[in-house]
């Protein structure tokens, strides 16, 4: 690992800047030449929504999930996320929007983004490196009936691109430091109208659970009812929320 480290750091930044600065086709070519393996399968490549954007619902393996989906589709997407550092915002090659964990406010934000174009959401709320799916937040199901599930998985040989403690902004760097990192993106068929809130009269919870089971079946992952909070409490001993308010001084 230590012998590879200098090469890995160089490769990570090379791959990162290729993805940020170059067009999709050139970035794919250079990324493949550098050792990145990107496997994409699609069952519904012609999904279009005339009244707004398409909502892509992804499993969450690393912070790069929306980026690789955008590359596979070869079109710009907007990603919404709860945990977004300033560094991640700067280096992200796609538009990213921070959510607040206030359901009503986040719903309005996502609805506005959908009106402007295609949107990517990871309803687990955090990354998970094991073969499990955390509980899906049901908010996305209330926003649109044009929902496309996306099964995302990664394979690494040396460094994990996800952590429960430490600097989350370094997760993409660690993933790209691997000699031959692999991303698998499988875009499923659009959700049937009968399984949506608007067209089928389903509750948002039913829709979220249905998509979780569908993606779990495709990936061979176990579906759980564990939440983002549960994950951080078990792995890091905290709730995974960073207090961004400035420290207050006390007088003695």
mmCIF file of C-alpha atoms in Angstrom:
data_model
loop_
_atom_site.group_PDB
_atom_site.id
_atom_site.type_symbol
_atom_site.label_atom_id
_atom_site.label_comp_id
_atom_site.label_asym_id
_atom_site.label_seq_id
_atom_site.Cartn_x
_atom_site.Cartn_y
_atom_site.Cartn_z
ATOM 1 C CA UNK A 1 0.000 0.000 0.000
ATOM 2 C CA UNK A 2 2.770 2.459 0.915
ATOM 3 C CA UNK A 3 4.639 1.682 -2.331
ATOM 4 C CA UNK A 4 1.460 2.404 -4.297
ATOM 5 C CA UNK A 5 0.543 5.561 -2.355
ATOM 6 C CA UNK A 6 2.498 8.154 -4.434
ATOM 7 C CA UNK A 7 1.191 6.644 -7.688
ATOM 8 C CA UNK A 8 -2.321 6.434 -6.265
ATOM 9 C CA UNK A 9 -2.361 10.097 -5.244
ATOM 10 C CA UNK A 10 -1.183 11.147 -8.713
ATOM 11 C CA UNK A 11 -3.779 8.903 -10.388
ATOM 12 C CA UNK A 12 -6.569 10.196 -8.156
ATOM 13 C CA UNK A 13 -5.963 13.834 -9.058
ATOM 14 C CA UNK A 14 -5.395 12.982 -12.734
ATOM 15 C CA UNK A 15 -8.703 11.107 -12.886
ATOM 16 C CA UNK A 16 -10.439 13.856 -10.930
ATOM 17 C CA UNK A 17 -9.343 16.674 -13.225
ATOM 18 C CA UNK A 18 -10.098 14.599 -16.326
ATOM 19 C CA UNK A 19 -13.669 14.187 -15.091
ATOM 20 C CA UNK A 20 -14.034 17.867 -14.212
ATOM 21 C CA UNK A 21 -12.445 19.522 -17.251
ATOM 22 C CA UNK A 22 -13.014 17.273 -20.258
ATOM 23 C CA UNK A 23 -16.116 16.278 -22.274
ATOM 24 C CA UNK A 24 -17.842 12.992 -21.421
ATOM 25 C CA UNK A 25 -16.418 10.866 -24.240
ATOM 26 C CA UNK A 26 -12.827 12.022 -23.766
ATOM 27 C CA UNK A 27 -13.129 11.681 -19.981
ATOM 28 C CA UNK A 28 -14.414 8.105 -20.405
ATOM 29 C CA UNK A 29 -11.538 7.226 -22.716
ATOM 30 C CA UNK A 30 -8.801 8.680 -20.498
ATOM 31 C CA UNK A 31 -10.423 7.282 -17.370
ATOM 32 C CA UNK A 32 -10.474 3.800 -18.886
ATOM 33 C CA UNK A 33 -6.854 4.132 -19.979
ATOM 34 C CA UNK A 34 -5.903 5.050 -16.401
ATOM 35 C CA UNK A 35 -7.542 1.909 -15.021
ATOM 36 C CA UNK A 36 -11.074 3.013 -14.108
ATOM 37 C CA UNK A 37 -13.708 0.469 -15.128
ATOM 38 C CA UNK A 38 -17.179 1.881 -15.746
ATOM 39 C CA UNK A 39 -19.872 -0.646 -16.618
ATOM 40 C CA UNK A 40 -23.241 0.765 -17.620
ATOM 41 C CA UNK A 41 -26.466 -1.057 -18.448
ATOM 42 C CA UNK A 42 -29.764 0.565 -19.254
ATOM 43 C CA UNK A 43 -33.226 -0.893 -19.651
ATOM 44 C CA UNK A 44 -34.963 2.403 -20.374
ATOM 45 C CA UNK A 45 -32.651 4.750 -22.292
ATOM 46 C CA UNK A 46 -35.408 6.911 -23.804
ATOM 47 C CA UNK A 47 -37.045 8.154 -20.615
ATOM 48 C CA UNK A 48 -38.325 11.682 -21.068
ATOM 49 C CA UNK A 49 -40.633 13.878 -19.033
ATOM 50 C CA UNK A 50 -42.184 16.720 -20.971
ATOM 51 C CA UNK A 51 -43.442 18.413 -17.812
ATOM 52 C CA UNK A 52 -40.051 18.605 -16.148
ATOM 53 C CA UNK A 53 -37.068 16.478 -15.269
ATOM 54 C CA UNK A 54 -36.706 12.769 -14.609
ATOM 55 C CA UNK A 55 -36.027 11.689 -11.024
ATOM 56 C CA UNK A 56 -33.201 9.131 -10.814
ATOM 57 C CA UNK A 57 -33.250 7.183 -7.532
ATOM 58 C CA UNK A 58 -29.846 5.621 -6.785
ATOM 59 C CA UNK A 59 -28.297 3.326 -4.268
ATOM 60 C CA UNK A 60 -25.465 5.135 -2.505
ATOM 61 C CA UNK A 61 -21.968 3.610 -2.577
ATOM 62 C CA UNK A 62 -19.723 6.693 -2.749
ATOM 63 C CA UNK A 63 -20.084 10.444 -3.261
ATOM 64 C CA UNK A 64 -19.274 9.851 -6.930
ATOM 65 C CA UNK A 65 -22.539 8.010 -7.685
ATOM 66 C CA UNK A 66 -24.277 10.975 -9.408
ATOM 67 C CA UNK A 67 -21.087 11.793 -11.322
ATOM 68 C CA UNK A 68 -20.769 8.311 -12.818
ATOM 69 C CA UNK A 69 -24.499 8.259 -13.622
ATOM 70 C CA UNK A 70 -24.144 11.581 -15.424
ATOM 71 C CA UNK A 71 -21.150 10.192 -17.342
ATOM 72 C CA UNK A 72 -23.045 7.025 -18.315
ATOM 73 C CA UNK A 73 -26.027 9.038 -19.542
ATOM 74 C CA UNK A 74 -23.693 11.618 -21.127
ATOM 75 C CA UNK A 75 -25.849 14.490 -19.983
ATOM 76 C CA UNK A 76 -25.741 16.988 -17.094
ATOM 77 C CA UNK A 77 -27.649 16.123 -13.934
ATOM 78 C CA UNK A 78 -28.323 17.872 -10.648
ATOM 79 C CA UNK A 79 -27.576 15.950 -7.446
ATOM 80 C CA UNK A 80 -29.092 16.687 -4.039
ATOM 81 C CA UNK A 81 -27.255 15.636 -0.905
ATOM 82 C CA UNK A 82 -27.349 16.136 2.846
ATOM 83 C CA UNK A 83 -23.612 16.091 3.548
ATOM 84 C CA UNK A 84 -21.721 18.374 1.191
ATOM 85 C CA UNK A 85 -18.403 19.971 2.009
ATOM 86 C CA UNK A 86 -17.119 23.132 0.358
ATOM 87 C CA UNK A 87 -14.358 21.103 -1.306
ATOM 88 C CA UNK A 88 -16.895 18.656 -2.758
ATOM 89 C CA UNK A 89 -18.911 21.560 -4.152
ATOM 90 C CA UNK A 90 -15.839 23.034 -5.822
ATOM 91 C CA UNK A 91 -14.552 19.829 -7.435
ATOM 92 C CA UNK A 92 -17.929 18.345 -8.419
ATOM 93 C CA UNK A 93 -18.261 18.244 -12.247
ATOM 94 C CA UNK A 94 -22.068 18.364 -11.936
ATOM 95 C CA UNK A 95 -24.410 20.717 -10.141
ATOM 96 C CA UNK A 96 -24.889 19.857 -6.464
ATOM 97 C CA UNK A 97 -27.530 21.209 -4.096
ATOM 98 C CA UNK A 98 -27.396 20.939 -0.313
ATOM 99 C CA UNK A 99 -30.473 19.718 1.604
ATOM 100 C CA UNK A 100 -31.339 20.757 5.163
ATOM 101 C CA UNK A 101 -33.170 17.710 6.643
ATOM 102 C CA UNK A 102 -36.271 19.872 6.976
ATOM 103 C CA UNK A 103 -38.812 17.829 5.024
ATOM 104 C CA UNK A 104 -40.996 20.659 3.741
ATOM 105 C CA UNK A 105 -38.084 22.872 2.773
ATOM 106 C CA UNK A 106 -36.175 20.012 1.117
ATOM 107 C CA UNK A 107 -39.278 18.996 -0.810
ATOM 108 C CA UNK A 108 -39.625 22.514 -2.217
ATOM 109 C CA UNK A 109 -35.950 22.563 -3.181
ATOM 110 C CA UNK A 110 -36.133 19.217 -4.983
ATOM 111 C CA UNK A 111 -39.370 20.196 -6.729
ATOM 112 C CA UNK A 112 -37.696 23.352 -8.013
ATOM 113 C CA UNK A 113 -34.679 21.389 -9.268
ATOM 114 C CA UNK A 114 -36.957 18.886 -11.034
ATOM 115 C CA UNK A 115 -38.733 21.715 -12.838
ATOM 116 C CA UNK A 116 -35.350 22.788 -14.231
ATOM 117 C CA UNK A 117 -34.106 19.356 -15.348
ATOM 118 C CA UNK A 118 -33.157 15.808 -14.388
ATOM 119 C CA UNK A 119 -32.401 15.165 -10.724
ATOM 120 C CA UNK A 120 -30.442 12.472 -8.853
ATOM 121 C CA UNK A 121 -31.351 11.510 -5.301
ATOM 122 C CA UNK A 122 -29.862 8.853 -2.998
ATOM 123 C CA UNK A 123 -32.681 8.176 -0.501
ATOM 124 C CA UNK A 124 -30.485 6.130 1.866
ATOM 125 C CA UNK A 125 -29.066 9.477 2.976
ATOM 126 C CA UNK A 126 -25.530 8.161 3.389
ATOM 127 C CA UNK A 127 -23.062 5.808 1.756
ATOM 128 C CA UNK A 128 -22.849 2.120 2.625
ATOM 129 C CA UNK A 129 -19.928 -0.087 1.575
ATOM 130 C CA UNK A 130 -21.482 -3.414 2.671
ATOM 131 C CA UNK A 131 -24.035 -5.494 0.675
ATOM 132 C CA UNK A 132 -26.988 -3.875 2.417
ATOM 133 C CA UNK A 133 -29.462 -1.130 1.573
ATOM 134 C CA UNK A 134 -30.404 1.301 4.326
ATOM 135 C CA UNK A 135 -33.993 2.451 4.688
ATOM 136 C CA UNK A 136 -35.129 4.713 1.842
ATOM 137 C CA UNK A 137 -36.488 8.121 2.739
ATOM 138 C CA UNK A 138 -39.905 8.458 1.103
ATOM 139 C CA UNK A 139 -39.763 12.187 0.319
ATOM 140 C CA UNK A 140 -38.708 11.679 -3.318
ATOM 141 C CA UNK A 141 -41.841 9.628 -4.071
ATOM 142 C CA UNK A 142 -44.065 12.617 -3.307
ATOM 143 C CA UNK A 143 -42.385 14.837 -5.884
ATOM 144 C CA UNK A 144 -42.778 13.044 -9.220
ATOM 145 C CA UNK A 145 -44.197 9.983 -10.964
ATOM 146 C CA UNK A 146 -41.326 10.044 -13.482
ATOM 147 C CA UNK A 147 -39.018 7.887 -11.376
ATOM 148 C CA UNK A 148 -36.141 5.771 -12.720
ATOM 149 C CA UNK A 149 -34.395 3.420 -10.243
ATOM 150 C CA UNK A 150 -30.615 3.088 -10.635
ATOM 151 C CA UNK A 151 -28.617 0.201 -9.129
ATOM 152 C CA UNK A 152 -25.081 1.392 -8.356
ATOM 153 C CA UNK A 153 -22.232 -0.733 -7.043
ATOM 154 C CA UNK A 154 -18.469 -0.354 -6.707
ATOM 155 C CA UNK A 155 -15.454 -2.653 -6.535
ATOM 156 C CA UNK A 156 -12.133 -1.577 -5.013
ATOM 157 C CA UNK A 157 -8.893 -3.377 -4.252
ATOM 158 C CA UNK A 158 -7.062 -1.176 -1.768
ATOM 159 C CA UNK A 159 -8.888 1.939 -0.522
ATOM 160 C CA UNK A 160 -12.563 2.373 0.394
ATOM 161 C CA UNK A 161 -14.281 5.472 -0.945
ATOM 162 C CA UNK A 162 -16.581 5.839 2.038
ATOM 163 C CA UNK A 163 -16.087 6.558 5.713
ATOM 164 C CA UNK A 164 -18.223 7.094 8.800
ATOM 165 C CA UNK A 165 -15.678 9.363 10.458
ATOM 166 C CA UNK A 166 -13.037 11.741 9.236
ATOM 167 C CA UNK A 167 -13.171 14.040 6.223
ATOM 168 C CA UNK A 168 -15.970 13.010 3.820
ATOM 169 C CA UNK A 169 -14.496 15.257 1.130
ATOM 170 C CA UNK A 170 -11.579 12.811 0.845
ATOM 171 C CA UNK A 171 -13.838 9.837 0.019
ATOM 172 C CA UNK A 172 -13.729 10.394 -3.779
ATOM 173 C CA UNK A 173 -9.943 10.805 -3.596
ATOM 174 C CA UNK A 174 -9.522 7.470 -1.810
ATOM 175 C CA UNK A 175 -11.795 5.703 -4.315
ATOM 176 C CA UNK A 176 -9.849 7.119 -7.268
ATOM 177 C CA UNK A 177 -6.527 6.138 -5.655
ATOM 178 C CA UNK A 178 -7.291 2.457 -6.271
ATOM 179 C CA UNK A 179 -5.299 0.765 -9.070
ATOM 180 C CA UNK A 180 -8.414 -0.468 -10.897
ATOM 181 C CA UNK A 181 -11.587 0.949 -9.306
ATOM 182 C CA UNK A 182 -14.818 -0.242 -10.865
ATOM 183 C CA UNK A 183 -18.237 1.373 -11.045
ATOM 184 C CA UNK A 184 -21.305 -0.573 -12.106
ATOM 185 C CA UNK A 185 -24.365 1.487 -13.046
ATOM 186 C CA UNK A 186 -27.579 -0.259 -14.056
ATOM 187 C CA UNK A 187 -30.455 1.997 -15.054
ATOM 188 C CA UNK A 188 -33.751 0.153 -14.677
ATOM 189 C CA UNK A 189 -37.070 0.755 -16.406
ATOM 190 C CA UNK A 190 -39.127 3.725 -15.332
ATOM 191 C CA UNK A 191 -41.373 2.992 -12.390
ATOM 192 C CA UNK A 192 -44.805 1.758 -13.596
ATOM 193 C CA UNK A 193 -47.594 4.286 -13.147
ATOM 194 C CA UNK A 194 -49.456 1.784 -10.960
ATOM 195 C CA UNK A 195 -46.603 1.941 -8.418
ATOM 196 C CA UNK A 196 -46.480 5.739 -8.098
ATOM 197 C CA UNK A 197 -48.247 8.113 -5.737
ATOM 198 C CA UNK A 198 -50.001 10.111 -8.438
ATOM 199 C CA UNK A 199 -50.878 7.457 -11.003
ATOM 200 C CA UNK A 200 -51.345 4.456 -8.742
ATOM 201 C CA UNK A 201 -52.516 6.042 -5.507
ATOM 202 C CA UNK A 202 -49.682 4.461 -3.532
ATOM 203 C CA UNK A 203 -48.327 6.056 -0.394
ATOM 204 C CA UNK A 204 -44.832 7.506 -0.558
ATOM 205 C CA UNK A 205 -43.674 4.848 1.914
ATOM 206 C CA UNK A 206 -44.988 2.047 -0.317
ATOM 207 C CA UNK A 207 -43.173 3.514 -3.322
ATOM 208 C CA UNK A 208 -39.893 3.907 -1.405
ATOM 209 C CA UNK A 209 -40.043 0.339 -0.049
ATOM 210 C CA UNK A 210 -40.908 -1.052 -3.487
ATOM 211 C CA UNK A 211 -37.897 0.637 -5.098
ATOM 212 C CA UNK A 212 -35.614 -0.464 -2.253
ATOM 213 C CA UNK A 213 -36.684 -4.109 -2.762
ATOM 214 C CA UNK A 214 -36.310 -3.775 -6.537
ATOM 215 C CA UNK A 215 -32.770 -2.391 -6.308
ATOM 216 C CA UNK A 216 -31.830 -4.859 -3.578
ATOM 217 C CA UNK A 217 -32.933 -7.725 -5.811
ATOM 218 C CA UNK A 218 -30.902 -6.458 -8.771
ATOM 219 C CA UNK A 219 -27.744 -6.010 -6.686
ATOM 220 C CA UNK A 220 -28.213 -9.059 -4.493
ATOM 221 C CA UNK A 221 -28.171 -6.801 -1.405
ATOM 222 C CA UNK A 222 -30.192 -7.253 1.776
ATOM 223 C CA UNK A 223 -32.810 -4.566 2.407
ATOM 224 C CA UNK A 224 -32.802 -3.238 5.977
ATOM 225 C CA UNK A 225 -34.799 -0.749 8.026
ATOM 226 C CA UNK A 226 -31.602 0.834 9.375
ATOM 227 C CA UNK A 227 -31.369 4.592 8.962
ATOM 228 C CA UNK A 228 -28.470 6.958 8.397
ATOM 229 C CA UNK A 229 -28.537 7.764 12.111
ATOM 230 C CA UNK A 230 -28.309 4.061 13.012
ATOM 231 C CA UNK A 231 -25.243 3.647 10.799
ATOM 232 C CA UNK A 232 -23.331 6.519 12.364
ATOM 233 C CA UNK A 233 -24.255 5.520 15.907
ATOM 234 C CA UNK A 234 -22.940 1.985 15.307
ATOM 235 C CA UNK A 235 -19.778 2.879 13.387
ATOM 236 C CA UNK A 236 -18.743 6.292 14.672
ATOM 237 C CA UNK A 237 -20.631 6.824 17.935
ATOM 238 C CA UNK A 238 -22.366 9.959 16.683
ATOM 239 C CA UNK A 239 -25.438 10.867 14.631
ATOM 240 C CA UNK A 240 -23.461 11.889 11.563
ATOM 241 C CA UNK A 241 -24.390 15.560 11.825
ATOM 242 C CA UNK A 242 -21.641 18.166 11.889
ATOM 243 C CA UNK A 243 -22.421 21.286 13.870
ATOM 244 C CA UNK A 244 -21.604 24.149 11.505
ATOM 245 C CA UNK A 245 -22.396 26.899 14.010
ATOM 246 C CA UNK A 246 -19.421 28.893 15.256
ATOM 247 C CA UNK A 247 -18.109 27.992 18.702
ATOM 248 C CA UNK A 248 -19.225 30.194 21.563
ATOM 249 C CA UNK A 249 -16.869 31.398 24.210
ATOM 250 C CA UNK A 250 -17.691 31.288 27.898
ATOM 251 C CA UNK A 251 -16.504 33.736 30.506
ATOM 252 C CA UNK A 252 -15.362 32.602 33.911
#
